[in-house]
CSV table of C-alpha atoms and ligand atoms in Angstrom, one decimal:
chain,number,residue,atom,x,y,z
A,1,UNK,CA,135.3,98.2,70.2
A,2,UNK,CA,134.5,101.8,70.6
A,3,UNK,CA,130.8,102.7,69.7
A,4,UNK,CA,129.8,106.0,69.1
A,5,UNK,CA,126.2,106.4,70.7
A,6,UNK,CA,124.1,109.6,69.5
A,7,UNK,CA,121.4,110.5,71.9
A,8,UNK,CA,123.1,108.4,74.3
A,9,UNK,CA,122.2,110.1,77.2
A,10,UNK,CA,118.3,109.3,76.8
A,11,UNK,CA,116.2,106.4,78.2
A,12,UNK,CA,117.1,103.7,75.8
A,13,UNK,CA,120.8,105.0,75.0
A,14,UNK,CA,122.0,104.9,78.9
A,15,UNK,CA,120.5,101.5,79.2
A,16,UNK,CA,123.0,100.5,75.6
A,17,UNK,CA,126.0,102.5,77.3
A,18,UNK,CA,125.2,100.4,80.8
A,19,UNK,CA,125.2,97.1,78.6
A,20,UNK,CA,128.1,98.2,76.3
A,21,UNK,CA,130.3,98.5,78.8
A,22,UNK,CA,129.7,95.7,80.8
A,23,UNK,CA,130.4,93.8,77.5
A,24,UNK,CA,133.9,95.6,77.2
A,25,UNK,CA,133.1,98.1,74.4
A,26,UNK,CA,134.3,101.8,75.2
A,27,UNK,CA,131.4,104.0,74.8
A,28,UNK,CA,131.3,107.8,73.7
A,29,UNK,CA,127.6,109.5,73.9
A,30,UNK,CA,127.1,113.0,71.7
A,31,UNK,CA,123.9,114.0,72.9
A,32,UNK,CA,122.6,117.7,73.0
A,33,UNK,CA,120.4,117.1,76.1
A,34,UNK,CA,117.2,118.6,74.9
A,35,UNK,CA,116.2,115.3,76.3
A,36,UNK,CA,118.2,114.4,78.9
A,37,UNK,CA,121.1,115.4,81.1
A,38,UNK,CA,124.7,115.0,81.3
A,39,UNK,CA,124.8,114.0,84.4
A,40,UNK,CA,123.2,110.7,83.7
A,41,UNK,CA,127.0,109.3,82.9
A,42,UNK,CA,127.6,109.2,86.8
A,43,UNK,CA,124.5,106.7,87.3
A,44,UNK,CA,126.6,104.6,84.1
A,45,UNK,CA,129.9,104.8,86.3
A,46,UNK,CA,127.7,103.8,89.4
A,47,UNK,CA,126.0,100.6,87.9
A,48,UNK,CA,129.0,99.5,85.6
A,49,UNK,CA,132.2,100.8,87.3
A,50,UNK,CA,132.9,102.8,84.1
A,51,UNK,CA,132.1,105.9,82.4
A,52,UNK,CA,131.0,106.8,79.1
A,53,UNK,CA,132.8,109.5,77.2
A,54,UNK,CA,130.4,112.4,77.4
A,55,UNK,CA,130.3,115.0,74.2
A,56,UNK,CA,128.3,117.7,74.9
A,57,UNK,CA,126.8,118.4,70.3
A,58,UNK,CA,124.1,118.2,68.1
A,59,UNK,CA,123.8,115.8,65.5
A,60,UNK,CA,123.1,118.1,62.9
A,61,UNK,CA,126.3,120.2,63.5
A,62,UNK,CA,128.7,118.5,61.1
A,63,UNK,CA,131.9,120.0,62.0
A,64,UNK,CA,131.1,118.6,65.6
A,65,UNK,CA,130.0,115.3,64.3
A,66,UNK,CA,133.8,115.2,62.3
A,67,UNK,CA,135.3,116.2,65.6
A,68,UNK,CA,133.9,113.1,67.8
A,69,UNK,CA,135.4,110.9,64.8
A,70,UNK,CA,138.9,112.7,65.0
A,71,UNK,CA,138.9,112.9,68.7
A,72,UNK,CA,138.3,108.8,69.2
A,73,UNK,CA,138.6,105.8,66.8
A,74,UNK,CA,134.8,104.6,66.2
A,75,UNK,CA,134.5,101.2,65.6
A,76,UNK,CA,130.6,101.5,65.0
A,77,UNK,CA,127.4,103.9,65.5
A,78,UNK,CA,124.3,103.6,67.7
A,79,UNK,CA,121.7,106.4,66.5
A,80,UNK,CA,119.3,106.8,68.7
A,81,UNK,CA,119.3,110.5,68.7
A,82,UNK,CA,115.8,112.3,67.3
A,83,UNK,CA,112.8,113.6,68.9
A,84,UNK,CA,110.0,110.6,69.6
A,85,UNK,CA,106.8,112.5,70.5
A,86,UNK,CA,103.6,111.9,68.3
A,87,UNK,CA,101.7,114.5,69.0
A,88,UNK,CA,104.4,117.2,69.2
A,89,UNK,CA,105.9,116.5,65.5
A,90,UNK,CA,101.6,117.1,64.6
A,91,UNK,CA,102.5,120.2,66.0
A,92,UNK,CA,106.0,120.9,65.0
A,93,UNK,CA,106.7,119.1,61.9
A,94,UNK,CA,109.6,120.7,60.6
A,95,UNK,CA,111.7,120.2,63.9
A,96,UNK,CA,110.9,116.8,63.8
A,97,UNK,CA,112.2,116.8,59.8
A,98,UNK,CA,115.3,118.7,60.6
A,99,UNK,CA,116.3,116.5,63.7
A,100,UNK,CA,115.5,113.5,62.8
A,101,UNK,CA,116.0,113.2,58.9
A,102,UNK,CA,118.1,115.9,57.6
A,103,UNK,CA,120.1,115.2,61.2
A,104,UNK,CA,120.5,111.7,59.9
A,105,UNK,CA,122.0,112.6,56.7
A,106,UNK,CA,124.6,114.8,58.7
A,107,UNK,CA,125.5,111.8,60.6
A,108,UNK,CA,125.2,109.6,57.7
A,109,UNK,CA,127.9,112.5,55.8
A,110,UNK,CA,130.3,111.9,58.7
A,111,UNK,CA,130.4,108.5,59.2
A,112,UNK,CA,131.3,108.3,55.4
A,113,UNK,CA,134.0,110.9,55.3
A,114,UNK,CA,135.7,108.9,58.5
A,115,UNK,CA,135.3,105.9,57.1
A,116,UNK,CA,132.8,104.5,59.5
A,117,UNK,CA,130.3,102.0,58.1
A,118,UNK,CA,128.6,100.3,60.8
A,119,UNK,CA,125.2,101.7,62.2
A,120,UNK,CA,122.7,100.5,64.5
A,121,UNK,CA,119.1,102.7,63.5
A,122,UNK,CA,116.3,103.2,66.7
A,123,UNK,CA,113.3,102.6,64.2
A,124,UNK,CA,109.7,101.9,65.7
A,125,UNK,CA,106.9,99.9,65.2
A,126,UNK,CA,105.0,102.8,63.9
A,127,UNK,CA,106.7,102.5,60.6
A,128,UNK,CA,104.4,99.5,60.2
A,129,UNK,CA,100.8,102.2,60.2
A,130,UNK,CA,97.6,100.3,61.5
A,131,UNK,CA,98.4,96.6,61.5
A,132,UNK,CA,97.1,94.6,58.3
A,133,UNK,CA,98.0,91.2,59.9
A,134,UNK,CA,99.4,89.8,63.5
A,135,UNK,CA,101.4,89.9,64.8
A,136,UNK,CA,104.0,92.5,62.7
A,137,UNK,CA,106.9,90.8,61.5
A,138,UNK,CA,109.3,92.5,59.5
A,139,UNK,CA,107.7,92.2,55.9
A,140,UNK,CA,104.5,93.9,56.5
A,141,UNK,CA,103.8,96.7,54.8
A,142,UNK,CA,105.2,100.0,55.6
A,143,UNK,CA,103.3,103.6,56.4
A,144,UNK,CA,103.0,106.4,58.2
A,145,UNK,CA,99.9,108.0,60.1
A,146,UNK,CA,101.7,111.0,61.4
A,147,UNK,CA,105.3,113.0,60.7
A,148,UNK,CA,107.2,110.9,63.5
A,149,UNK,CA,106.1,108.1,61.8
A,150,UNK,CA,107.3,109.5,58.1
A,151,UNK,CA,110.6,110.6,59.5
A,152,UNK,CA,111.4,107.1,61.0
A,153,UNK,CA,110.2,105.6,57.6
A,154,UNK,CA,112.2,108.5,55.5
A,155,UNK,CA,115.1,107.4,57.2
A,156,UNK,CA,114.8,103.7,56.7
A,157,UNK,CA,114.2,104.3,52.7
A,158,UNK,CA,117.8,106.3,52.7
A,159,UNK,CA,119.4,103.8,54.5
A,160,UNK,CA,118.3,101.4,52.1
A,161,UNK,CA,119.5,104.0,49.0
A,162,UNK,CA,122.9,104.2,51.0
A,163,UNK,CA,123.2,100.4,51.2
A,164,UNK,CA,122.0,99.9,47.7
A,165,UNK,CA,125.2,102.1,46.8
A,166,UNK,CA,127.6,101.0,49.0
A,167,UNK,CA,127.7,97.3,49.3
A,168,UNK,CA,130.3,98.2,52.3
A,169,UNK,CA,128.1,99.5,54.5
A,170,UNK,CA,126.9,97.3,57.4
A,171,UNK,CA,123.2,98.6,59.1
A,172,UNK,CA,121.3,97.4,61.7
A,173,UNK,CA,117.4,98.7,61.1
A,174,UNK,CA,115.7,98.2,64.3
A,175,UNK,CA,112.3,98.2,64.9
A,176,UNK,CA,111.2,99.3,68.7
A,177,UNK,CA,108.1,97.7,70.3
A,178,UNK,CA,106.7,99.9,73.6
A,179,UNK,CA,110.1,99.7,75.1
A,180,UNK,CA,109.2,100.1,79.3
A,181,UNK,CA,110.9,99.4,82.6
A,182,UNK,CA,114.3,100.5,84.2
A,183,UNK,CA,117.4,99.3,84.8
A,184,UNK,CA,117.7,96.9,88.6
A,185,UNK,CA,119.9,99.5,89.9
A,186,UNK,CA,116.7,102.1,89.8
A,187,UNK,CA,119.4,104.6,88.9
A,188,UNK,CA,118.5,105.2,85.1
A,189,UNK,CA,115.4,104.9,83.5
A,190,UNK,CA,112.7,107.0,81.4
A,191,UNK,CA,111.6,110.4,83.1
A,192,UNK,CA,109.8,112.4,80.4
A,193,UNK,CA,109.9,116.0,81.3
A,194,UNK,CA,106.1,117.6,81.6
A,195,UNK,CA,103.0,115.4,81.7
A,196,UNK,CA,104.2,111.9,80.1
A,197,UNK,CA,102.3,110.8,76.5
A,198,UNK,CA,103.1,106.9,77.3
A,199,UNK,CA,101.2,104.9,79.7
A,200,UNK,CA,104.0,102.7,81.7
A,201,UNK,CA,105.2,107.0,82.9
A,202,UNK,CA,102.2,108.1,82.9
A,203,UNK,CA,100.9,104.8,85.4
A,204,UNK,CA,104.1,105.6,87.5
A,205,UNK,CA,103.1,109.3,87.9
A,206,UNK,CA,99.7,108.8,89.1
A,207,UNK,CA,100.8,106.0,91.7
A,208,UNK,CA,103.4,108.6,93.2
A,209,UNK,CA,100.9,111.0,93.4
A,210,UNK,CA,102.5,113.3,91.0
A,211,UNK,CA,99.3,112.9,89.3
A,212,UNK,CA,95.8,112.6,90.1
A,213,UNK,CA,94.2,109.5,87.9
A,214,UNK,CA,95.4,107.8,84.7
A,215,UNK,CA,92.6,108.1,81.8
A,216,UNK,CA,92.5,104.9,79.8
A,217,UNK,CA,92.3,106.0,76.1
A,218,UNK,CA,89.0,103.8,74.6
A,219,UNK,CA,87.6,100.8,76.4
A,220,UNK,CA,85.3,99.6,73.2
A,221,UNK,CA,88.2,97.9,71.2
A,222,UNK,CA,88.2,94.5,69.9
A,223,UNK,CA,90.6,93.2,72.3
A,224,UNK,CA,89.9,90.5,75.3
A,225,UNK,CA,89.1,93.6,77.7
A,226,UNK,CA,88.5,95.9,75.2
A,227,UNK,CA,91.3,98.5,76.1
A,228,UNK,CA,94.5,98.9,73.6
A,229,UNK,CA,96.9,95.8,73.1
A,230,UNK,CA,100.8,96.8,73.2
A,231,UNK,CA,104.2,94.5,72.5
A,232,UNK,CA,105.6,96.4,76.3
A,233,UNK,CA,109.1,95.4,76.2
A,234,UNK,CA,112.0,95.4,79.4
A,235,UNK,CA,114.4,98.3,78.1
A,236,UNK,CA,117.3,96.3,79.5
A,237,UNK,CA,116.0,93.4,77.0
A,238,UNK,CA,116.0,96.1,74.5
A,239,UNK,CA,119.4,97.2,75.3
A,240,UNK,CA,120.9,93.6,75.0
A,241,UNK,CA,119.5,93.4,71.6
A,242,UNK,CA,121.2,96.3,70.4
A,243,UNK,CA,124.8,94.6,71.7
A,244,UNK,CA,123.5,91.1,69.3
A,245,UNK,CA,122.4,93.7,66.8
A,246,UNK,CA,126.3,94.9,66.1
A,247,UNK,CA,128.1,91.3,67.1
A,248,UNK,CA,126.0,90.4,64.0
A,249,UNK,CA,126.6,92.8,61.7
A,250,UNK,CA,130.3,92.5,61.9
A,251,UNK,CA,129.7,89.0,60.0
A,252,UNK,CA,126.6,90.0,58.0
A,253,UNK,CA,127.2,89.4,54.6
A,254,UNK,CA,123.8,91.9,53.5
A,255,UNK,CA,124.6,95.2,53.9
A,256,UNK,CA,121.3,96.4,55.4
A,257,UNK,CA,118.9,94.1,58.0
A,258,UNK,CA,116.0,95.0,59.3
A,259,UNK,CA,114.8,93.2,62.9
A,260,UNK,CA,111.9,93.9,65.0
A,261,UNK,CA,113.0,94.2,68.9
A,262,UNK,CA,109.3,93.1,70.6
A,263,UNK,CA,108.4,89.9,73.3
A,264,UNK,CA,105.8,88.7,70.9
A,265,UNK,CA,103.6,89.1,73.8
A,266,UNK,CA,100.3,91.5,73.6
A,267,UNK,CA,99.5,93.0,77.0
A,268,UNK,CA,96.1,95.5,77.8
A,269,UNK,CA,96.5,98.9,79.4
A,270,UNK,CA,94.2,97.2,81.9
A,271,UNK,CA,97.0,94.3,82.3
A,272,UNK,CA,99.4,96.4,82.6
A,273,UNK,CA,97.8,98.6,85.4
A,274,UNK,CA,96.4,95.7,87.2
A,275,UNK,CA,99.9,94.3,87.3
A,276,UNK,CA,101.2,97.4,88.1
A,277,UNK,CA,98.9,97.4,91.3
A,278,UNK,CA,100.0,93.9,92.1
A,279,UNK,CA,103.6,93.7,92.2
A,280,UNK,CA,104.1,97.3,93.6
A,281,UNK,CA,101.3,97.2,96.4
A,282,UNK,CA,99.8,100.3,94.8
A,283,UNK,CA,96.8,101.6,93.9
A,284,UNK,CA,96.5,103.3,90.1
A,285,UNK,CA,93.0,105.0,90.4
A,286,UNK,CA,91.7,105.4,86.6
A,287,UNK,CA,89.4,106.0,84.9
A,288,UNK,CA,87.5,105.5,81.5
A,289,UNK,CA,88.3,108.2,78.7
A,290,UNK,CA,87.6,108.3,74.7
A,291,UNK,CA,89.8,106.7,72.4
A,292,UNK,CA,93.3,108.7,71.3
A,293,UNK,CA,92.9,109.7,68.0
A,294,UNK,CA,95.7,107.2,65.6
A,295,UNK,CA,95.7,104.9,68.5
A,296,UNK,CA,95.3,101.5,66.9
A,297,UNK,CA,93.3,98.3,68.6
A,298,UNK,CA,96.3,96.0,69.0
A,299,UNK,CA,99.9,95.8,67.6
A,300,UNK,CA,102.4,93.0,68.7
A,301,UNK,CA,105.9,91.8,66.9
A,302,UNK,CA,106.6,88.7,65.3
A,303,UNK,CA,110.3,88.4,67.1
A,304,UNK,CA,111.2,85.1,65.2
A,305,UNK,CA,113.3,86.7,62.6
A,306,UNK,CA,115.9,88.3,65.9
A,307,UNK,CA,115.5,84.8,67.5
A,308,UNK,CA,116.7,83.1,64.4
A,309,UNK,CA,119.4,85.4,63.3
A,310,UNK,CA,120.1,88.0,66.4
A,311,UNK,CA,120.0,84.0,68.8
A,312,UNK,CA,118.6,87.4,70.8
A,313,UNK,CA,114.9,86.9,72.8
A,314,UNK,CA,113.3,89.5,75.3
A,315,UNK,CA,113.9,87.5,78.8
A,316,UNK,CA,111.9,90.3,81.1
A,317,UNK,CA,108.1,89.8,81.5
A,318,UNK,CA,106.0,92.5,82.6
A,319,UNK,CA,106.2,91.9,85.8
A,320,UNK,CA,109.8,93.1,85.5
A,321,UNK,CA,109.1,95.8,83.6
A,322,UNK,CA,106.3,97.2,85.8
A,323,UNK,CA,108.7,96.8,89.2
A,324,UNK,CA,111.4,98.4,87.6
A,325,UNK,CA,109.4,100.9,86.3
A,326,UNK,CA,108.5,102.1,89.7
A,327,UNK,CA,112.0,101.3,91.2
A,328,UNK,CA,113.3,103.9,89.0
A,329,UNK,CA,110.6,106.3,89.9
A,330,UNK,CA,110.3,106.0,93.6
A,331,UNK,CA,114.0,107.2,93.5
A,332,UNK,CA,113.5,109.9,90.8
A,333,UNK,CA,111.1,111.2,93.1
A,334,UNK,CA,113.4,111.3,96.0
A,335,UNK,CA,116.2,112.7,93.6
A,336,UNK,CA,113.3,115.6,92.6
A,337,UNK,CA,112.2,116.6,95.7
B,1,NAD,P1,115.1,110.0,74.5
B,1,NAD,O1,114.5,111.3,74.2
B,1,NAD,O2,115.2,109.6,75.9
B,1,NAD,O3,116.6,109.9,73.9
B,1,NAD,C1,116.9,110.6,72.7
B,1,NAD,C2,118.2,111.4,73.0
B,1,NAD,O4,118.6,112.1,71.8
B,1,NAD,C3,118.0,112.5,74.1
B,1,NAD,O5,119.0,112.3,75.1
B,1,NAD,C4,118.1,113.8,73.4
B,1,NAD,O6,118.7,114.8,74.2
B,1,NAD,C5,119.0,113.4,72.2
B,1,NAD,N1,118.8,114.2,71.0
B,1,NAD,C6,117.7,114.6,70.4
B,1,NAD,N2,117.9,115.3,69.3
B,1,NAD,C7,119.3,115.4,69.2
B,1,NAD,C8,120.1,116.1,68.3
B,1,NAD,N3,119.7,116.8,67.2
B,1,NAD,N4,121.5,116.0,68.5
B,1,NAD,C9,122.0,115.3,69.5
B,1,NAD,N5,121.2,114.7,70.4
B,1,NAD,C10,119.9,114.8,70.3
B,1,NAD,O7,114.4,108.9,73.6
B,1,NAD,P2,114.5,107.3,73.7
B,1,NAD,O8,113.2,106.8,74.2
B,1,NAD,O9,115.8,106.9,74.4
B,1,NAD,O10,114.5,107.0,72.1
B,1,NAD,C11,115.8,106.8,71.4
B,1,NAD,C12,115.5,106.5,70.0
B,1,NAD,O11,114.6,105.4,69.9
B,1,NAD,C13,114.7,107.6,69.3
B,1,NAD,O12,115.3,107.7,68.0
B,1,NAD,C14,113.3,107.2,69.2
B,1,NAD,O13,112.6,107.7,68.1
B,1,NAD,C15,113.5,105.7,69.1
B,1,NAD,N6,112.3,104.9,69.6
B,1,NAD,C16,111.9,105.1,70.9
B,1,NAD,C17,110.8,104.4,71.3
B,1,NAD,C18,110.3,104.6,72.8
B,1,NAD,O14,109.2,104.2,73.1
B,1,NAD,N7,111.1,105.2,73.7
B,1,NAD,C19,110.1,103.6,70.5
B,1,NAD,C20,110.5,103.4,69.2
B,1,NAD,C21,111.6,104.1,68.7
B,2,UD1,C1,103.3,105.6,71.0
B,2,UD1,C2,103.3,106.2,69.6
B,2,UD1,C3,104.4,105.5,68.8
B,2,UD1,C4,105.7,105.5,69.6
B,2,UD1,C5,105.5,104.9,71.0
B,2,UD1,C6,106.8,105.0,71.8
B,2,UD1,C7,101.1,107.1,69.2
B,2,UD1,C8,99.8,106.9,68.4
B,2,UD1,N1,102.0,106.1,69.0
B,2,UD1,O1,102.9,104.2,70.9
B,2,UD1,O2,104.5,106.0,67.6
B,2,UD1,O3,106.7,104.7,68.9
B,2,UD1,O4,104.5,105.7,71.6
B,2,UD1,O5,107.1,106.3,72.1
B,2,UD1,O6,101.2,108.0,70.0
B,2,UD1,N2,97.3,104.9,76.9
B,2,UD1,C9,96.3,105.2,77.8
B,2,UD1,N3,96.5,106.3,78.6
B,2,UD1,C10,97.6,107.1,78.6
B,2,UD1,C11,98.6,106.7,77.7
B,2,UD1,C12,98.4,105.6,76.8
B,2,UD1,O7,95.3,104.5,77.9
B,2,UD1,O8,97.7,108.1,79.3
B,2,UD1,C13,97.1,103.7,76.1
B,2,UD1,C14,97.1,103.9,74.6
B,2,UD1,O9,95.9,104.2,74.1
B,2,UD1,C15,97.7,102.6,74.1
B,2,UD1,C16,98.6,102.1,75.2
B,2,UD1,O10,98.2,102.8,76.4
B,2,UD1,O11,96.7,101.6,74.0
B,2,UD1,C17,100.1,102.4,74.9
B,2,UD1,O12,100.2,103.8,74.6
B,2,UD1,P1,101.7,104.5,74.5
B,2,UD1,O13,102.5,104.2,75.7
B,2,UD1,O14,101.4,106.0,74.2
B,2,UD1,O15,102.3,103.8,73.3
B,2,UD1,P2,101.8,103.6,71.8
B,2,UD1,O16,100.5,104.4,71.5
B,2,UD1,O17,101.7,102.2,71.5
């Protein structure tokens, strides 16, 4: 098939092209880089032997979005395109509206118009608010805390009205844990420009020295060591769900599923760090900071539902994720410098 990956020059999107193409799908990316680089299609061609089709447009240009439809037969579209960070949509909640919803609908516009029907959504965890119940599986209630939250959960309620009025349409919702890591090769991975919001860059950053001491956000939690407990998931794992994601649509009889993509597995920031340390031989020096405000105490997946009807489970643990992680950024440095 050829897929049709917006945003797929980011972190997650070049770890789907990478396992796209080394399933045999043809691969065209439409990114606009304000988060990423072009370039990253030569690290694709290194690790799989072939390159992605690289269009250079913005998701909420609809004359380019009709072009990319013209110019190549799409089979199917991964949309991970949108902007991601929390505290930046507090600041700038209209950007994060116009990208990631009202770009949407532009997408959504031109799929329909070519005759395109199959999508694969990025959704997140966060659409699920401060956990009621664990772990999350896909039934729990839905909210929002902040506007990246309400434009992932805007978007899932007009894919639902879309499906609801086109029984021909074929969506994947998916529903993103703390996706981490890098791909073996070290080549591709997640290199957030500025100082990094996460903790898996941020942990990275201070161990190359980039930066001087992590700051663990709230040690008083009601978790076994009482810092914040994530579902950290390999971004290669991630990637392969994506690939059972679209085999099963193409037999899905309903025309909208929703999957979470987590390990089931709740890790500290403190387990994550001291792993860190271990695999890598490095020290993270850190130290103990007030909670983040909207942080929540603990927030892990249910993956049985993707188990049972993806046959897709995360195969990485986070010792793989940690490794890779600074693989990917021991060479990023050397690429920087
Ligand atoms: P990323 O920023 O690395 O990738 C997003 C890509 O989309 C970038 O290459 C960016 O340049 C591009 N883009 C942004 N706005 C665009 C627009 N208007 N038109 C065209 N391209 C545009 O982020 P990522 O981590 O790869 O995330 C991919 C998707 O997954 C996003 O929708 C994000 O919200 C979702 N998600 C990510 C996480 C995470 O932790 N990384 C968790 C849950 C959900
Ligand atoms: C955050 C977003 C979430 C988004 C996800 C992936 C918030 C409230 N949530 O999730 O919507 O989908 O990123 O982009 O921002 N931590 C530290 N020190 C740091 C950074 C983080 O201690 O410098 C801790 C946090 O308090 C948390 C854990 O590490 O307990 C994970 O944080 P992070 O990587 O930012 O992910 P989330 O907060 O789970």
């Amino acid at each position: 098939m050829t897929i049709l990956l917006t945003g797929g020059a980011g972190y997650i999107g070049s770890h789907a092209a990478v396992a796209l193409i080394e399933a045999g799908h043809a691969v065209v990316c439409f990114d606009n880089h304000c988060n990423s680089k072009p370039d990253v299609a030569v690290q694709v061609e290194q690790i799989t032997g072939n390159a992605p089709i690289m269009v250079t447009g913005d998701i909420r240009n609809r004359a380019a979005l009709d072009q990319v439809f013209a110019d190549h037969a799409i089979d199917a579209v991964i949309h991970f395109a949108g902007l991601k960070a929390v505290g930046e949509s507090v600041a700038l909640p209209l950007e994060y509206y116009e990208n990631n919803v009202w770009g949407t609908a532009c997408l959504l516009q031109a799929m329909k118009a070519a005759g395109v029907r199959k999508l694969v959504f990025s959704s997140s965890a966060t659409v699920y608010g401060a956990p009621q119940y664990l772990p999350l599986d896909e039934t729990h209630p839905r909210s929002a805390t902040n506007p990246y939250g309400r434009t992932k959960l805007i978007v899932e309620h007009m894919l639902e009205d879309l499906a609801a009025s086109d029984p021909d349409w074929r969506i994947a919702v998916l529903r993103y844990f703390n996706p981490v890591g890098a791909h073996a090769s070290g080549l591709i991975g997640e290199d957030p420009n500025g100082i990094p919001n996460n903790l898996m860059p941020y942990v990275t950053r201070v161990a190359s020295g980039r930066l001087d001491q992590l700051s663990v956000f709230g040690n008083d939690y009601d978790t076994p060591d009482g810092t914040g407990v994530r579902d950290y998931i390999h971004v290669v794992d991630l990637a392969a769900g994506h690939l059972a994601a679209l085999d099963r649509i193409g037999r899905e009889s309903r025309a909208l599923s929703v999957w979470n993509l987590g390990t089931g597995n709740g890790h500290s920031v403190l387990d994550l760090v001291r792993t860190f340390e271990a695999v890598n031989g490095l020290a993270v020096p850190y130290r103990f900071a007030p909670r983040r405000a909207g942080d929540v105490a603990a927030c892990y997946a249910s993956p049985d539902l993707a188990r049972e009807e993806l046959g897709w489970e995360a195969q990485r643990d986070l010792a793989q994720m940690v490794g890779s992680a600074w693989s990917f950024e021991k060479l990023a440095t050397t690429r920087n410098r």
